[in-house]
Coordinates of C-alpha atoms in Angstrom, one line a residue:
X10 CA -6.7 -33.2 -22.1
X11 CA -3.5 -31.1 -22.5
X12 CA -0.8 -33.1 -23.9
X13 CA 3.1 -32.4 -24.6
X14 CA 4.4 -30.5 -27.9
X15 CA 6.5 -33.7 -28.1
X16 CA 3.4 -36.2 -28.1
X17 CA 1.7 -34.1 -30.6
X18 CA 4.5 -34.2 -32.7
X19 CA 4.8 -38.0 -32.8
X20 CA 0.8 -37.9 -33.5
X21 CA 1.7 -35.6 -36.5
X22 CA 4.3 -37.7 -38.0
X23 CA 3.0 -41.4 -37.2
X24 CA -0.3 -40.0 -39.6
X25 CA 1.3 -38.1 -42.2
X26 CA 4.6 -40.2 -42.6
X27 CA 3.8 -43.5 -41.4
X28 CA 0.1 -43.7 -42.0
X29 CA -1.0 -44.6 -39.0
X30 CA -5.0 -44.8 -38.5
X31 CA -6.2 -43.1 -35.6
X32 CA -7.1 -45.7 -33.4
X33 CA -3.5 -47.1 -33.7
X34 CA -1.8 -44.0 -32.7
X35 CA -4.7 -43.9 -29.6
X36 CA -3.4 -47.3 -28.6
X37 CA 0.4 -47.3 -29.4
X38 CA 0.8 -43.8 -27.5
X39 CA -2.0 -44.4 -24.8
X40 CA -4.3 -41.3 -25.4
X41 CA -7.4 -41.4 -26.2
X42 CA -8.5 -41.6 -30.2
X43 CA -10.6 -37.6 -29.5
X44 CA -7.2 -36.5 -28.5
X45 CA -5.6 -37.9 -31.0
X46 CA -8.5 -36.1 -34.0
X47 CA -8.4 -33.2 -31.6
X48 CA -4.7 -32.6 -32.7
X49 CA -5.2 -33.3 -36.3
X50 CA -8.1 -31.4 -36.7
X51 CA -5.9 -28.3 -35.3
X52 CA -3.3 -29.2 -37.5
X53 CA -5.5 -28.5 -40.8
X54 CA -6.8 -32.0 -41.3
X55 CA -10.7 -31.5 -41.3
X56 CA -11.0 -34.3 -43.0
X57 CA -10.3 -37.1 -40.3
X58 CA -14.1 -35.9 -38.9
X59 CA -15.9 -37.5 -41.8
X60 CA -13.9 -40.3 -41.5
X61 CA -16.6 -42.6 -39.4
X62 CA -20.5 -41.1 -39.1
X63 CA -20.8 -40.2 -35.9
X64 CA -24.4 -39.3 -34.0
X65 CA -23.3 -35.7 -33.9
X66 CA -23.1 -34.9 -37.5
X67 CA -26.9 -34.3 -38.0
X68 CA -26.5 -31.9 -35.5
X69 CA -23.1 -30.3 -36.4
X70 CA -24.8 -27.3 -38.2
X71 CA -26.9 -25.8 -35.5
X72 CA -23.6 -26.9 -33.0
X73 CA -21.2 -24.9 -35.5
X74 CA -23.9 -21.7 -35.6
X75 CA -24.2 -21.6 -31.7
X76 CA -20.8 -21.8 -31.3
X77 CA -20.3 -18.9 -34.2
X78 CA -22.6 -16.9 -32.5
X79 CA -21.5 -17.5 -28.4
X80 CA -17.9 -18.8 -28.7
X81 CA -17.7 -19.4 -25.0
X82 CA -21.0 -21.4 -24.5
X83 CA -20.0 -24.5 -22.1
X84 CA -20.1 -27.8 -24.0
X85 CA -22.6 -29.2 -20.9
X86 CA -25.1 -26.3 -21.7
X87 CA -25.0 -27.1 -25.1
X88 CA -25.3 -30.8 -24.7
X89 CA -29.1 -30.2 -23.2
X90 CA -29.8 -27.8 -26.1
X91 CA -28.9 -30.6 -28.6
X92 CA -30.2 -33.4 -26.0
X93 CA -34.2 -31.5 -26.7
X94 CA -33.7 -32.1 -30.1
X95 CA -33.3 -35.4 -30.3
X96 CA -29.8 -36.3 -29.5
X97 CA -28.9 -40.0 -27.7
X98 CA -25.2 -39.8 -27.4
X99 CA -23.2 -39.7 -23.7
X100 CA -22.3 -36.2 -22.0
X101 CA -18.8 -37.4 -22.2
X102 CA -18.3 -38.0 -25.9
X103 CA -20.2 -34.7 -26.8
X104 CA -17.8 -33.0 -24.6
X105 CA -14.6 -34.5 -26.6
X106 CA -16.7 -33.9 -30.0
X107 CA -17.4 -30.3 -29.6
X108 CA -13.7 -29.9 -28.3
X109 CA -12.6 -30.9 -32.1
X110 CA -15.7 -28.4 -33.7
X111 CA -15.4 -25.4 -31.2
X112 CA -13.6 -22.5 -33.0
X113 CA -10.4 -21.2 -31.7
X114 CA -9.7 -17.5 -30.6
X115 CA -6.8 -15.8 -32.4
X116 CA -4.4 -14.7 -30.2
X117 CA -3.1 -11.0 -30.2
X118 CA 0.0 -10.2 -31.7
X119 CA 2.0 -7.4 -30.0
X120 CA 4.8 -5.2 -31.1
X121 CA 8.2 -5.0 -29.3
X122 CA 8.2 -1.3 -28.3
X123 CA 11.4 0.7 -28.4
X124 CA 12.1 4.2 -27.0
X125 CA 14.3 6.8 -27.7
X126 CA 17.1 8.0 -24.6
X127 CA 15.9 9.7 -22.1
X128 CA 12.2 9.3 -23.7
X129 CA 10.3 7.3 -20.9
X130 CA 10.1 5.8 -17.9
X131 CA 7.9 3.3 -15.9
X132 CA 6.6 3.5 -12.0
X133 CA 5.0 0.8 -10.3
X134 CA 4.6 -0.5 -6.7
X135 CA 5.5 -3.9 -5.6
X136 CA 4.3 -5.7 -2.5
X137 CA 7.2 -7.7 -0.4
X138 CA 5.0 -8.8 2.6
X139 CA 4.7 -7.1 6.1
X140 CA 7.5 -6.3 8.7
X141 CA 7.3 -5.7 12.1
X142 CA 7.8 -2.5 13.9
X143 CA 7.3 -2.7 17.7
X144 CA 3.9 -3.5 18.5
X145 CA 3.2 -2.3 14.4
X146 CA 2.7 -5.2 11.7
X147 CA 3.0 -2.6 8.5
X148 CA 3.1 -3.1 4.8
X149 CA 7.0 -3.7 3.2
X150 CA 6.4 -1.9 -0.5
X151 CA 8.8 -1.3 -3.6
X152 CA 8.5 2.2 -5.4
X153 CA 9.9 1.0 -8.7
X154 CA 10.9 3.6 -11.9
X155 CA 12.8 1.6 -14.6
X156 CA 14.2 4.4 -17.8
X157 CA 12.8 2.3 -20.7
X158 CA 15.7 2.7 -22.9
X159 CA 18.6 1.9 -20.7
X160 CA 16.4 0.0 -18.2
X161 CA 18.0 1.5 -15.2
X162 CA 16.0 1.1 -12.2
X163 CA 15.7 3.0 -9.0
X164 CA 14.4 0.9 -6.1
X165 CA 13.0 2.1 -2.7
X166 CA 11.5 0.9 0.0
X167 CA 8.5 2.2 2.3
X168 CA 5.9 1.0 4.6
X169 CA 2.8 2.4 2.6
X170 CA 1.5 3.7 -0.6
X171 CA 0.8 6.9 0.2
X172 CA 0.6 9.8 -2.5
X173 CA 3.6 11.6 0.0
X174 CA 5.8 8.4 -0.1
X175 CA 4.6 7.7 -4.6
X176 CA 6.3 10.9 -5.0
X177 CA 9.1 11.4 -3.2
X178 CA 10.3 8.1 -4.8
X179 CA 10.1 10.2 -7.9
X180 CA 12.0 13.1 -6.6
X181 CA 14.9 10.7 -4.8
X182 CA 14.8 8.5 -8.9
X183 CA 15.8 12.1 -10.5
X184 CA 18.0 13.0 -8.1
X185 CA 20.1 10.2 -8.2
X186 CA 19.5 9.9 -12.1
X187 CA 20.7 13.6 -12.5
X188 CA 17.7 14.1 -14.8
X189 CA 14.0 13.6 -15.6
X190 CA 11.9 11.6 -18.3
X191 CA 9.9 13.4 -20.6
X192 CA 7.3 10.9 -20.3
X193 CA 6.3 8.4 -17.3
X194 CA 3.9 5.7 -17.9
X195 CA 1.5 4.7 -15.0
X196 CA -0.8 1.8 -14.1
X197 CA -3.9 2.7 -12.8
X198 CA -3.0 2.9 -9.6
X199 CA -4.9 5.2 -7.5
X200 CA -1.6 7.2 -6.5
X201 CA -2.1 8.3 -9.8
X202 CA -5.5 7.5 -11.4
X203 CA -8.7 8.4 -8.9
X204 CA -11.2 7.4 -12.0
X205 CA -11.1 6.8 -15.2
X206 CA -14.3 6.1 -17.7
X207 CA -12.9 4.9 -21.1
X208 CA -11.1 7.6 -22.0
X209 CA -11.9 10.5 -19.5
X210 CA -9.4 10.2 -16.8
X211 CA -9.1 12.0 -13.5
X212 CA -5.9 12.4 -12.4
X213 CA -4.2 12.8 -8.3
X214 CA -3.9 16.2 -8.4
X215 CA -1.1 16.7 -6.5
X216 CA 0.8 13.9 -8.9
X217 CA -0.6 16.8 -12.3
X218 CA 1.0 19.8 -10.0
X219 CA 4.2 17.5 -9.3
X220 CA 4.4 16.7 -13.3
X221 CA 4.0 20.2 -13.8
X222 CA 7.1 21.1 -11.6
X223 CA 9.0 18.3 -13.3
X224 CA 8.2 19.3 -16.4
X225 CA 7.4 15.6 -17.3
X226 CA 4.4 14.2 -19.1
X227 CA 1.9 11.8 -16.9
X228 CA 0.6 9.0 -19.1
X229 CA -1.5 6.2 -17.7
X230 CA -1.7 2.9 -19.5
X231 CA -4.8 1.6 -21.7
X232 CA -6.9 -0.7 -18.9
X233 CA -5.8 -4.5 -19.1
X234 CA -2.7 -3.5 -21.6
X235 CA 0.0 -5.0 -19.1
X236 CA 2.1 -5.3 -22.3
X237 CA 3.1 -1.5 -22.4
X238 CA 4.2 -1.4 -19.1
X239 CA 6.2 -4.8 -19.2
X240 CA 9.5 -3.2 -18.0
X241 CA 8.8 -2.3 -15.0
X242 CA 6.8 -5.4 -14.2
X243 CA 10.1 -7.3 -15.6
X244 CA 12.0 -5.1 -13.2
X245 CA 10.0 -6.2 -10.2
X246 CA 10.0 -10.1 -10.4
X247 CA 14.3 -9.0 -11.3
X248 CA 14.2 -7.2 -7.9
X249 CA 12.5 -10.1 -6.1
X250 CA 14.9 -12.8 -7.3
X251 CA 17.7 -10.6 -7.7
X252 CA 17.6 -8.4 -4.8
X253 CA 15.3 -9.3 -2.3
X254 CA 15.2 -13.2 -2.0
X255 CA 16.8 -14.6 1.1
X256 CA 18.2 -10.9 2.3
X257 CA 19.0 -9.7 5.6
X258 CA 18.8 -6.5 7.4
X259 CA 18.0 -4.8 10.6
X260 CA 15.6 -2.3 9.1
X261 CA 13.8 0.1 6.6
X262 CA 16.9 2.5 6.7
X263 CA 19.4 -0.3 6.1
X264 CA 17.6 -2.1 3.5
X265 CA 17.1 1.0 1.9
X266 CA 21.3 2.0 1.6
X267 CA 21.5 -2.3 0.6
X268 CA 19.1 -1.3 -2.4
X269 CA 20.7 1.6 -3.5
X270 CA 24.0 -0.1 -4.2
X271 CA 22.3 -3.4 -5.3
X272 CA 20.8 -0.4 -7.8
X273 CA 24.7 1.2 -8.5
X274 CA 26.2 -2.3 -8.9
X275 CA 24.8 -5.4 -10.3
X276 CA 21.5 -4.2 -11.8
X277 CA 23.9 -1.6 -13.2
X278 CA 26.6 -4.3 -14.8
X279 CA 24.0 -6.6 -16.1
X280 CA 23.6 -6.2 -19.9
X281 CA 21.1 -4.0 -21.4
X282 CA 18.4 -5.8 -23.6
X283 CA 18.5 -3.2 -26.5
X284 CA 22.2 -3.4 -26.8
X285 CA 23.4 -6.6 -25.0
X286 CA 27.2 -5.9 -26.1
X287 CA 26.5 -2.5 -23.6
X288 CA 25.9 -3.0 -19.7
X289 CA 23.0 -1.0 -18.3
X290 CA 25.7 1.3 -16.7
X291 CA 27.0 2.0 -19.8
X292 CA 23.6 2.5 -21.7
X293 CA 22.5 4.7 -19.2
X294 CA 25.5 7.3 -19.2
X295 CA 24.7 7.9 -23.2
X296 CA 20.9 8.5 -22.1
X297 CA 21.3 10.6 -19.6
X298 CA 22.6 13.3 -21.2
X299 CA 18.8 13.2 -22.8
X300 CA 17.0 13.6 -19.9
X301 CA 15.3 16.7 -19.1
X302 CA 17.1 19.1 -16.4
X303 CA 16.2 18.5 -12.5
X304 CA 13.8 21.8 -11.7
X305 CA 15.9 24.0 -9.8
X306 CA 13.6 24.5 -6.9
X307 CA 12.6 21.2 -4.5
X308 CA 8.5 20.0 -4.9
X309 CA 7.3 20.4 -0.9
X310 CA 6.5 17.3 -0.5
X311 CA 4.2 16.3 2.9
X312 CA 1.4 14.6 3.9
X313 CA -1.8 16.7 5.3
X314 CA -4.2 15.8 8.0
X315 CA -6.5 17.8 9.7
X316 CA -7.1 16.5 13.5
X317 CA -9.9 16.9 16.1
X318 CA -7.7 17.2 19.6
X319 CA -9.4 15.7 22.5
X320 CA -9.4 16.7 26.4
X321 CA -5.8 15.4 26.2
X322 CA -3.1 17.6 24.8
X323 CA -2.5 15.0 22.6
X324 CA -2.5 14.4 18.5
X325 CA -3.3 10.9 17.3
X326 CA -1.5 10.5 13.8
X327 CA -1.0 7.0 12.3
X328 CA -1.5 4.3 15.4
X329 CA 0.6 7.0 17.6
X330 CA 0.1 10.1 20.0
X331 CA 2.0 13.1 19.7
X332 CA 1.8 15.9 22.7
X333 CA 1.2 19.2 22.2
X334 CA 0.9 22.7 24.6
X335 CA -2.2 22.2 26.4
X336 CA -4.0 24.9 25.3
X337 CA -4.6 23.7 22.3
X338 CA -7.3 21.0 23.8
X339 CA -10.6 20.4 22.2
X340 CA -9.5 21.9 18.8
X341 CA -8.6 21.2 15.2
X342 CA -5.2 21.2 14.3
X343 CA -3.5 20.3 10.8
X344 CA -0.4 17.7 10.8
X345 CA 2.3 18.0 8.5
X346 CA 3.7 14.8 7.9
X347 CA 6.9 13.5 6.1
X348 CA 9.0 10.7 6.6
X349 CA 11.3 11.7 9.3
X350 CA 9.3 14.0 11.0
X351 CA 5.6 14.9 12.7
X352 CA 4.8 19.0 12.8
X353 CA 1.7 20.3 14.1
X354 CA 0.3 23.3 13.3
X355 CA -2.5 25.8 14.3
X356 CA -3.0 27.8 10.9
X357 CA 0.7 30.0 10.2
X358 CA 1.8 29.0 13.5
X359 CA 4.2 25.7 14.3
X360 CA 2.9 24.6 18.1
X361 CA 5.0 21.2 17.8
X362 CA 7.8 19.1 16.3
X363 CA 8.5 15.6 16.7
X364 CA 10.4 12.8 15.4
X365 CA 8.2 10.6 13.5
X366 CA 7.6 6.9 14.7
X367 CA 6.2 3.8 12.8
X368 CA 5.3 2.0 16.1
X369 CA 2.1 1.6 17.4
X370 CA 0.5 3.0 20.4
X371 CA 2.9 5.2 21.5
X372 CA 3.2 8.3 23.2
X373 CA 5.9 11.0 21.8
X374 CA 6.5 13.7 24.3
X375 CA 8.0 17.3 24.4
X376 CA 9.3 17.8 28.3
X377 CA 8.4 21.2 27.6
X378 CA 4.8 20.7 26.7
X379 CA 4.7 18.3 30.1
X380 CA 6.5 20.5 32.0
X381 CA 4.0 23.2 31.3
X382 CA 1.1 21.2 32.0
X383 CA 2.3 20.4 35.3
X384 CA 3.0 24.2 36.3
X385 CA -0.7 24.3 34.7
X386 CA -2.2 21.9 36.9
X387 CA -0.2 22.8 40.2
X388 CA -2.0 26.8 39.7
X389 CA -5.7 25.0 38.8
X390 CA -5.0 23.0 42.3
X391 CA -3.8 25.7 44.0
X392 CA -6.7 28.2 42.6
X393 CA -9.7 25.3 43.4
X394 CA -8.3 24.8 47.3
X395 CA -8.3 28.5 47.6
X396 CA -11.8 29.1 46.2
X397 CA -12.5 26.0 48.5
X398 CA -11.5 27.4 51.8
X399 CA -12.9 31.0 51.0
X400 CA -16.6 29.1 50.5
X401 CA -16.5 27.9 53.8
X402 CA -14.5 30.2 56.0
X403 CA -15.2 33.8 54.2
X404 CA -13.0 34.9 56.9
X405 CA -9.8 33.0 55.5
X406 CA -9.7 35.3 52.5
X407 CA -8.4 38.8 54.9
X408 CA -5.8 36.3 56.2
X409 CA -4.7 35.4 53.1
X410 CA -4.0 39.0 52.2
X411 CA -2.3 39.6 55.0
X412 CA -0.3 37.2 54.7
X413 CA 0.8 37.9 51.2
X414 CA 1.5 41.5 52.3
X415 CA 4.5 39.7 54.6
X416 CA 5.5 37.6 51.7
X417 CA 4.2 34.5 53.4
X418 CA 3.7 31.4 51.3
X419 CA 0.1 31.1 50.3
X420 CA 0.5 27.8 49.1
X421 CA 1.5 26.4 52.1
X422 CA -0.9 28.4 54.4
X423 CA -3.5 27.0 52.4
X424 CA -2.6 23.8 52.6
X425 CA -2.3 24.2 56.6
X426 CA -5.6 25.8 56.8
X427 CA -7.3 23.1 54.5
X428 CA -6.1 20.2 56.8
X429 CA -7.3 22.7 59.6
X430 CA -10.5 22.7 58.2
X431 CA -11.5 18.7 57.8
X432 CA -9.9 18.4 61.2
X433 CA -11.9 21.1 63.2
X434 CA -14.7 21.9 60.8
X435 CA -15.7 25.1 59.3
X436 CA -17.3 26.9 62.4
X437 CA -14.1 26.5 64.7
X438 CA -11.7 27.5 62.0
X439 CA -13.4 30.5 61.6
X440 CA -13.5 31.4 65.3
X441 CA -9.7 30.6 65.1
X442 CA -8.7 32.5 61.8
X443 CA -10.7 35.7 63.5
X444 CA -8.5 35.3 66.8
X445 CA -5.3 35.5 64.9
X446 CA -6.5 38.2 63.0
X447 CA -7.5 40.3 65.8
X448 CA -3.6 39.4 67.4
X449 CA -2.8 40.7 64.1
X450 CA -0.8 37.2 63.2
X451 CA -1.8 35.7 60.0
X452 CA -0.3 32.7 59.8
X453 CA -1.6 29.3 60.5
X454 CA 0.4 28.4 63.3
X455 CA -1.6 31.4 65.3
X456 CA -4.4 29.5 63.7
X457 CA -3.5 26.2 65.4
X458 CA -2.8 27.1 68.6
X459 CA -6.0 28.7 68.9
X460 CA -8.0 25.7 67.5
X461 CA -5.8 23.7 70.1
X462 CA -6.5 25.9 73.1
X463 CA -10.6 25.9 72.7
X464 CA -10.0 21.6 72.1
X465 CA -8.4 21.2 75.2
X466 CA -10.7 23.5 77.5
X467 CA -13.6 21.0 76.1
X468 CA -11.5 18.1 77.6
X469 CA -11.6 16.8 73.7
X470 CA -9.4 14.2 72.2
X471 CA -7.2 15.9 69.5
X472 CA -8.6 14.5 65.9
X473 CA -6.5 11.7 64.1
X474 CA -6.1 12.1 60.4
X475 CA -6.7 9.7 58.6
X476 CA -4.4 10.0 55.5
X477 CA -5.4 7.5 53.2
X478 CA -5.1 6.5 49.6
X479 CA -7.6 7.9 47.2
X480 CA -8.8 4.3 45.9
X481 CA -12.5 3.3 46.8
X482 CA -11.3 -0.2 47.5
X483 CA -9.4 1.3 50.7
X484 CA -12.0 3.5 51.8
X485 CA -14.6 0.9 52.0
X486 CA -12.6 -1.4 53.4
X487 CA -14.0 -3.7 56.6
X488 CA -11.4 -4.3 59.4
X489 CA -12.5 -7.1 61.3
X490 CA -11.7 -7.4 64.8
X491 CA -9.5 -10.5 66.0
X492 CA -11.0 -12.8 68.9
X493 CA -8.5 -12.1 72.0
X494 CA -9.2 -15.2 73.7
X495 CA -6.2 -17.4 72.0
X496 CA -4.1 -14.9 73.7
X497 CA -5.6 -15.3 76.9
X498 CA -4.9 -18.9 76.7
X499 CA -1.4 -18.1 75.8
X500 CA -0.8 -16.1 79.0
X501 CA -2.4 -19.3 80.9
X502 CA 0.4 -21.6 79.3
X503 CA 3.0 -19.5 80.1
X504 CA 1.9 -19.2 84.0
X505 CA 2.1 -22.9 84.2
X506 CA 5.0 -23.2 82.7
X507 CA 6.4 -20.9 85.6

């Protein structure tokens, strides 16, 4: 039973100053009399166990050298070891008794650590739920750096925790600080640790070559030392209650420009722990003329993918589909992503450039890149009904140069002499395209007038195209024929009536 530090002050005093026995003080204050030796015995007063013989006490020295040797052994577990050797007492009561004889763990002491300006800083992420984007639900996340001396804290917000997005929130922290840390403490996060055994510890790569740029030490935290990195954990519950708690805004851009001056103003003005006389704003002008320079070129900063294009020219990157020139089907290109933009290239060479989204499932489009695959697919048609009328009709193909020797649209004469061909079949065409070639007229219209002529010397009906929709559901459609007779009897009504 937990009680109050007020009860067990009254416990204290009502024994020591007004000699109260135990079971009085278990009465008057309505506790139990365990509770009430449980808080003595804590207090230094070992004595109050010898006080009444118990069923326990023949029993205490193996109980005490269990406990000595497994410190967290449960009290039920030990109940059936000291049950087999002869103990009659309740399950209850032994549970209260070994509460009063199991030995207490020392709590560790830490020391308050202090920095020097401009010494360290502290990164961590923060979680702040999910936000909607479209047809997206994505991941709301805080990149947090707090300088450990001033306690000055950069805040931004972005929808993953990508390596690409962990440092470019350091790169945005020392640009607006105007400087950089000589040291920056990490948890092990995998942004910055990949593995770590004891000791040995693998670090991101790209976070060692960013460091290196920097000019900044990385320095991971021991494992469950929470303690070293408290102020940028104290930063982040400060930013939820502070900052984030019952905030509105339209979206990641404009809660973004909100933090930044929630970062300029109040955080700034509040006062700074190591000097509380001094605001943060003020601490953090004398320390940052301690921070290491800003390197004076930029860290290129993008994300990397290699992708496997389809028979689409299309490029799925993160839930969306970006188009490309079509020749670059069924290969593997690399995206470069960063957080505006989506660029897509085929080794040295950019093929396309678009404006990153955050939705999901949708198609971004160059007009160029459709434009092209529509001329593309217009030539393929063209090309396949060519190479289709030539099969059957060999003759067609000494029309079609003659014709292109007058300049006369092949596209068109195809066309004509395709519709030519499902109407009159292969064998008449031919006879047809050979009469307007011997007239020395190679156009379709020669073409049609012949295939007219021979139709009507056979006393044949001219042929009915049929132009329907290419959907199987039409073609196989079943037209049923309507009974006539209700409009016979309709003619009979009307004669009557005259």
């Amino acid at each position: 039973m937990t009680i109050s530090d007020e009860l067990e002050a009254k416990i204290l005093r009502y024994f020591h100053v007004e000699k109260w026995k135990v079971g009085t003080i278990a009465h008057q204050l309505k506790v139990h009399r365990d509770t009430v030796k449980r808080v003595l015995v804590q207090a230094g007063n070992t004595k109050i166990l010898s006080m009444r013989p118990s069923r326990i006490d023949q029993y205490l020295p193996f109980i005490l050298a269990t406990l000595e040797k497994y410190p967290s052994l449960t009290a039920s577990r030990l109940y059936h070891m000291v049950v087999g050797r002869g103990y009659l007492g309740g399950q209850d009561h032994f549970r209260h008794l070994i509460a009063l004889h199991r030995p207490r763990t020392t709590q560790e002491a830490y020391f308050r650590l202090r920095t020097l300006p401009g010494e360290q800083a502290q990164v961590d992420w923060g979680n702040f739920g999910y936000i909607t984007i479209g047809n997206a639900k994505r991941s709301l996340v805080a990149f947090v750096m707090v300088l450990s001396y001033s306690r000055k804290i950069f805040l931004r917000f972005y929808l993953n925790q990508s390596t690409t997005n962990f440092l470019n929130g350091h790169e945005d922290a020392f640009t607006v600080w105007g400087g950089v840390p000589r040291t920056i403490l990490y948890d092990n996060l995998k942004s910055a640790v990949l593995e770590r055994h004891g000791d040995a510890i693998h670090f991101n790569p790209l976070l060692l070559s960013f460091a290196a740029h920097c000019r900044y030490k990385p320095q991971p935290v021991a494992v469950c030392r929470g303690n070293e990195k408290g102020r940028v954990e104290r930063a982040i519950n400060y930013i939820r209650t502070g900052f984030f708690a019952a905030r509105t805004w339209k979206d990641l851009e404009d809660l973004n420009v909100q933090a930044t001056a929630w970062c300029e103003g109040l955080s700034s003005d509040r006062p700074c722990p190591e000097d509380t006389k001094l605001s943060v704003r003020e601490v953090f002008n004398q320390e940052q003329v301690k921070l290491l320079p800003l390197p004076e070129n930029p860290y290129p900063i993008e994300e990397r993918k290699v992708v496997k294009v389809g028979k689409t020219p299309y490029v799925r990157f993160d839930l969306n589909d970006y188009s490309i020139p079509y020749i670059y089907v069924r290969r593997a290109l690399i995206v470069v992503a960063k957080s505006d933009s989506i660029t897509i290239v085929d080794g040295p060479n950019i093929i396309a450039k678009h404006e990153r989204s955050y939705d999901k499932g949708k198609q971004i489009e160059s007009d160029a890149h459709l434009k092209e695959l529509s001329e593309y697919k217009q030539r393929a048609s063209k090309a396949r009904g060519q190479d289709r009328l030539v099969q059957a009709v060999p003759t067609s193909r000494e029309l079609l140069i003659k014709a292109a020797e007058r300049s006369y649209n092949l596209g068109g004469i195809i066309s004509v002499l395709l519709q030519l061909l499902d109407s009159y079949g292969a064998t008449e065409l031919e006879v047809a395209i050979n009469e307007a070639l011997a007239r020395d007229v190679p156009h379709p219209n020669a073409v049609r007038l012949c295939l007219e002529r021979r139709r009507e010397s056979r006393q044949q009906s001219p042929p009915i195209a049929l132009d329907l929709p290419d959907d199987k559901r039409v073609r196989d459609l079943v037209v049923r024929t309507h009974d006539l007779g209700s409009y016979d009897q309709l003619k009979s009504l009307e004669e009557n009536n005259d």
